[in-house]
């Protein structure tokens, strides 16, 4: 984008006058943020309008979550005006970095939502016509604070800072009908700027409003048969994001949210398609839709319903749906697979349910065995089965994950439709996850191999011959990033972390299968070792955690309490704190992640093998030059393929081993012959830690007792984890170690989301 400092500042000034009744001299932080952002929007409008009108097939990425993070810096970077705006503001005595206080847009939980955000950015940057469709939650993912070591949740009022990057497009509003109420859906469009290429795609987020308060004319033309309109409940639909990650909640409001977003999106798309005078049978030539897990799968029966209202037969509508939809699975965890009660669904959405039954009937007509293939069975609608049956393509998100889908989770379906299943390994955008969060390191890379890697990450491989040469710069920059992070942690958490310590980092949602507990056990192992004098010369290490637990996930919250208690013990111990620190940072989010991944020395990716579909945090660390301490799970497998297993720290049971032992496994066999482990376990029940609510006791029981003790094989992998973690900590500091870290960076090319969206386009969408 062209940039003229004088005109830009004039725009800012004029917006301040009109919207805030102030000027550059008197504007507060919030006013300045809004005016600066709006001034950029003014400049970017022509490109946005032009992109919208571009001919050719487009893909709609349907997702209940978009975890966008902070927009301003990314937008300025992609428009190529980051330094210019910084300079312009400096010339009037303002610091661009003051906007680091602006709220993250956290309209997502974790990996699935962040992936959607990375894909939008990468699609725009690779000139692919991909638009996001989702919900404009009034409150995003809760903010987390610790009180006495327990997680407490607070509302996330992300609009507090205003929303200058969205435009309310009232002319595209439409009505979504439930059996008990009609709701007005109003879209807010956010521009998605490609990296220095002039492309602007759109993220369209729907907001719910009462119909009555809106436009009676529109209301009448769309409805005809006026019935009572529920004013009170309308906004409730988009009130808040459900804070679950890899678990399903069967709440009716969640079902309303899902239908609300897909119905509005499809009505809008079909309406425009018809208005352009096109034949509905050709819809799949102009549009395809990617279903981000099962959350938007109601789009399938909804499209069929809409087409039938347009006069098409069920089979005609079905063929169009089959041509347009594709489905991504993100999890094999049984508790996350969506199922809805037939009575609830048919009661709320009778005509949608009718189409679901139509799909089940069609399945039987196609001769599929009812016992092995079903969408509706035993009073339950199985959303993944509906998605697989109707979609053209079904994909997993890493090689190992797709293989598990084929051989286990969806084995029947794979045998029936082998050609439907494809793998698309996840990726991350290198703009946010290296250029923006680690600009100094990016500059060093530019200096050696030029800037081509910004949009062609495979070029990082050509950095390999320079690894020795840039080692001093790499070490220095990592050191500076660690210093900055330590200062930030001191400010936010009040915890001192000496920057020369090894930074061992585990940041991700809190889930038993991700095994933060295994990490916690290892810390106690080191603590006792140092305390008892068994471990001498322990390499000084800071163990850093960041994670939110779903508010209703008892065990996850217990793990947070446990780690906070360990932190208190370790940091408060005069002898041990010389070589160990533990901190669980509060309210971990995208912006915190940006600071953590560039300052880490070790990336903890320690899920039970077979359970983490892919992981994308692992890629972010790798791209910033960090070794992985991990299991052979998810994308870790491919990270090792690319970077060399010898350059990472791999431990633990493999998927085959997990499958072989899980049925006969008894943790006591291990605990009984490992006094060390039994001592660690006992801290949960022997008064070492304060446990007035008894949560640690329950944690103890989850490992040692019940129907399936130690489900996630924490005890099973304990010894090997310690062995490999010790090796990592001992290796740290040598040139060998830093070389390993850098070699990971050089090998990160495959994990660019640019490659992922290109794969989607080549194998599935056929756009651009
Ligand atoms: C379902 C029904 C009702 C309420 C909530 C949900 C729900 C919400 C979120 C179910 C699952 C999720 C999130 C899943 C998720 O984030 N999966 C992660 O996806 C990443 C991107 O593909 C992978 O890298 C991770 O391995 C995977 O855990």
PDB file of C-alpha atoms in Angstrom, residues 100 428 430-442 445 473-486 488-489 499 501 503-505 507 544 588-603 617-627 732 738 741 745:
ATOM      1  CA  UNK A 100      -0.114  -3.646  22.716  1.00  0.00           C
ATOM      2  CA  UNK A 428       1.000 -21.669  10.757  1.00  0.00           C
ATOM      3  CA  UNK A 430       5.109 -17.208   9.241  1.00  0.00           C
ATOM      4  CA  UNK A 431       4.086 -13.557   9.186  1.00  0.00           C
ATOM      5  CA  UNK A 432       2.599 -13.484  12.682  1.00  0.00           C
ATOM      6  CA  UNK A 433       4.766 -16.323  14.008  1.00  0.00           C
ATOM      7  CA  UNK A 434       8.195 -15.102  12.980  1.00  0.00           C
ATOM      8  CA  UNK A 435       8.218 -11.759  11.181  1.00  0.00           C
ATOM      9  CA  UNK A 436       5.983 -10.058  13.700  1.00  0.00           C
ATOM     10  CA  UNK A 437       6.848 -11.771  16.972  1.00  0.00           C
ATOM     11  CA  UNK A 438      10.595 -12.117  16.368  1.00  0.00           C
ATOM     12  CA  UNK A 439      11.597  -9.240  14.066  1.00  0.00           C
ATOM     13  CA  UNK A 440      15.282  -9.267  15.056  1.00  0.00           C
ATOM     14  CA  UNK A 441      15.728 -12.895  14.102  1.00  0.00           C
ATOM     15  CA  UNK A 442      13.781 -12.279  10.895  1.00  0.00           C
ATOM     16  CA  UNK A 445      17.616 -14.334   8.158  1.00  0.00           C
ATOM     17  CA  UNK A 473      23.371 -13.642  16.391  1.00  0.00           C
ATOM     18  CA  UNK A 474      20.875 -16.384  17.114  1.00  0.00           C
ATOM     19  CA  UNK A 475      22.114 -16.787  20.684  1.00  0.00           C
ATOM     20  CA  UNK A 476      22.121 -13.057  21.260  1.00  0.00           C
ATOM     21  CA  UNK A 477      18.590 -12.597  19.959  1.00  0.00           C
ATOM     22  CA  UNK A 478      17.254 -15.545  21.912  1.00  0.00           C
ATOM     23  CA  UNK A 479      18.884 -14.028  24.982  1.00  0.00           C
ATOM     24  CA  UNK A 480      17.244 -10.670  24.341  1.00  0.00           C
ATOM     25  CA  UNK A 481      13.863 -12.290  23.806  1.00  0.00           C
ATOM     26  CA  UNK A 482      14.290 -14.141  27.088  1.00  0.00           C
ATOM     27  CA  UNK A 483      15.124 -10.929  28.864  1.00  0.00           C
ATOM     28  CA  UNK A 484      12.035  -9.227  27.484  1.00  0.00           C
ATOM     29  CA  UNK A 485       9.851 -12.158  28.432  1.00  0.00           C
ATOM     30  CA  UNK A 486      11.300 -12.279  31.932  1.00  0.00           C
ATOM     31  CA  UNK A 488       7.010  -9.098  31.109  1.00  0.00           C
ATOM     32  CA  UNK A 489       6.426 -12.072  33.406  1.00  0.00           C
ATOM     33  CA  UNK A 499      17.045 -14.710  31.979  1.00  0.00           C
ATOM     34  CA  UNK A 501      17.979 -19.957  33.052  1.00  0.00           C
ATOM     35  CA  UNK A 503      13.306 -21.628  29.461  1.00  0.00           C
ATOM     36  CA  UNK A 504      11.274 -24.816  29.265  1.00  0.00           C
ATOM     37  CA  UNK A 505       7.800 -23.948  27.998  1.00  0.00           C
ATOM     38  CA  UNK A 507       1.663 -23.613  26.490  1.00  0.00           C
ATOM     39  CA  UNK A 544       6.909 -22.068  32.289  1.00  0.00           C
ATOM     40  CA  UNK A 588      -2.441 -17.192  28.275  1.00  0.00           C
ATOM     41  CA  UNK A 589      -3.612 -15.959  24.862  1.00  0.00           C
ATOM     42  CA  UNK A 590      -2.358 -15.326  21.323  1.00  0.00           C
ATOM     43  CA  UNK A 591      -0.379 -12.228  22.279  1.00  0.00           C
ATOM     44  CA  UNK A 592       1.252 -14.008  25.216  1.00  0.00           C
ATOM     45  CA  UNK A 593       2.079 -16.891  22.882  1.00  0.00           C
ATOM     46  CA  UNK A 594       3.881 -14.507  20.534  1.00  0.00           C
ATOM     47  CA  UNK A 595       6.184 -13.488  23.385  1.00  0.00           C
ATOM     48  CA  UNK A 596       6.692 -17.027  24.691  1.00  0.00           C
ATOM     49  CA  UNK A 597       7.523 -18.920  21.499  1.00  0.00           C
ATOM     50  CA  UNK A 598      10.422 -16.639  20.592  1.00  0.00           C
ATOM     51  CA  UNK A 599      11.967 -16.920  24.046  1.00  0.00           C
ATOM     52  CA  UNK A 600      11.775 -20.679  24.630  1.00  0.00           C
ATOM     53  CA  UNK A 601      14.700 -23.080  24.756  1.00  0.00           C
ATOM     54  CA  UNK A 602      12.557 -26.213  24.918  1.00  0.00           C
ATOM     55  CA  UNK A 603       9.096 -26.847  23.483  1.00  0.00           C
ATOM     56  CA  UNK A 617       2.182 -24.697  18.870  1.00  0.00           C
ATOM     57  CA  UNK A 618       4.930 -27.246  18.154  1.00  0.00           C
ATOM     58  CA  UNK A 619       5.370 -25.594  14.730  1.00  0.00           C
ATOM     59  CA  UNK A 620       5.518 -22.083  16.196  1.00  0.00           C
ATOM     60  CA  UNK A 621       8.387 -23.022  18.517  1.00  0.00           C
ATOM     61  CA  UNK A 622      10.195 -24.820  15.711  1.00  0.00           C
ATOM     62  CA  UNK A 623       9.948 -21.806  13.431  1.00  0.00           C
ATOM     63  CA  UNK A 624      11.502 -19.663  16.149  1.00  0.00           C
ATOM     64  CA  UNK A 625      14.421 -22.040  16.560  1.00  0.00           C
ATOM     65  CA  UNK A 626      13.435 -24.295  19.459  1.00  0.00           C
ATOM     66  CA  UNK A 627      13.965 -28.005  19.969  1.00  0.00           C
ATOM     67  CA  UNK A 732      21.792 -26.929  26.785  1.00  0.00           C
ATOM     68  CA  UNK A 738      22.027 -24.092  19.602  1.00  0.00           C
ATOM     69  CA  UNK A 741      17.672 -25.343  17.604  1.00  0.00           C
ATOM     70  CA  UNK A 745      14.156 -23.362  12.150  1.00  0.00           C
TER      71      UNK A 745
END
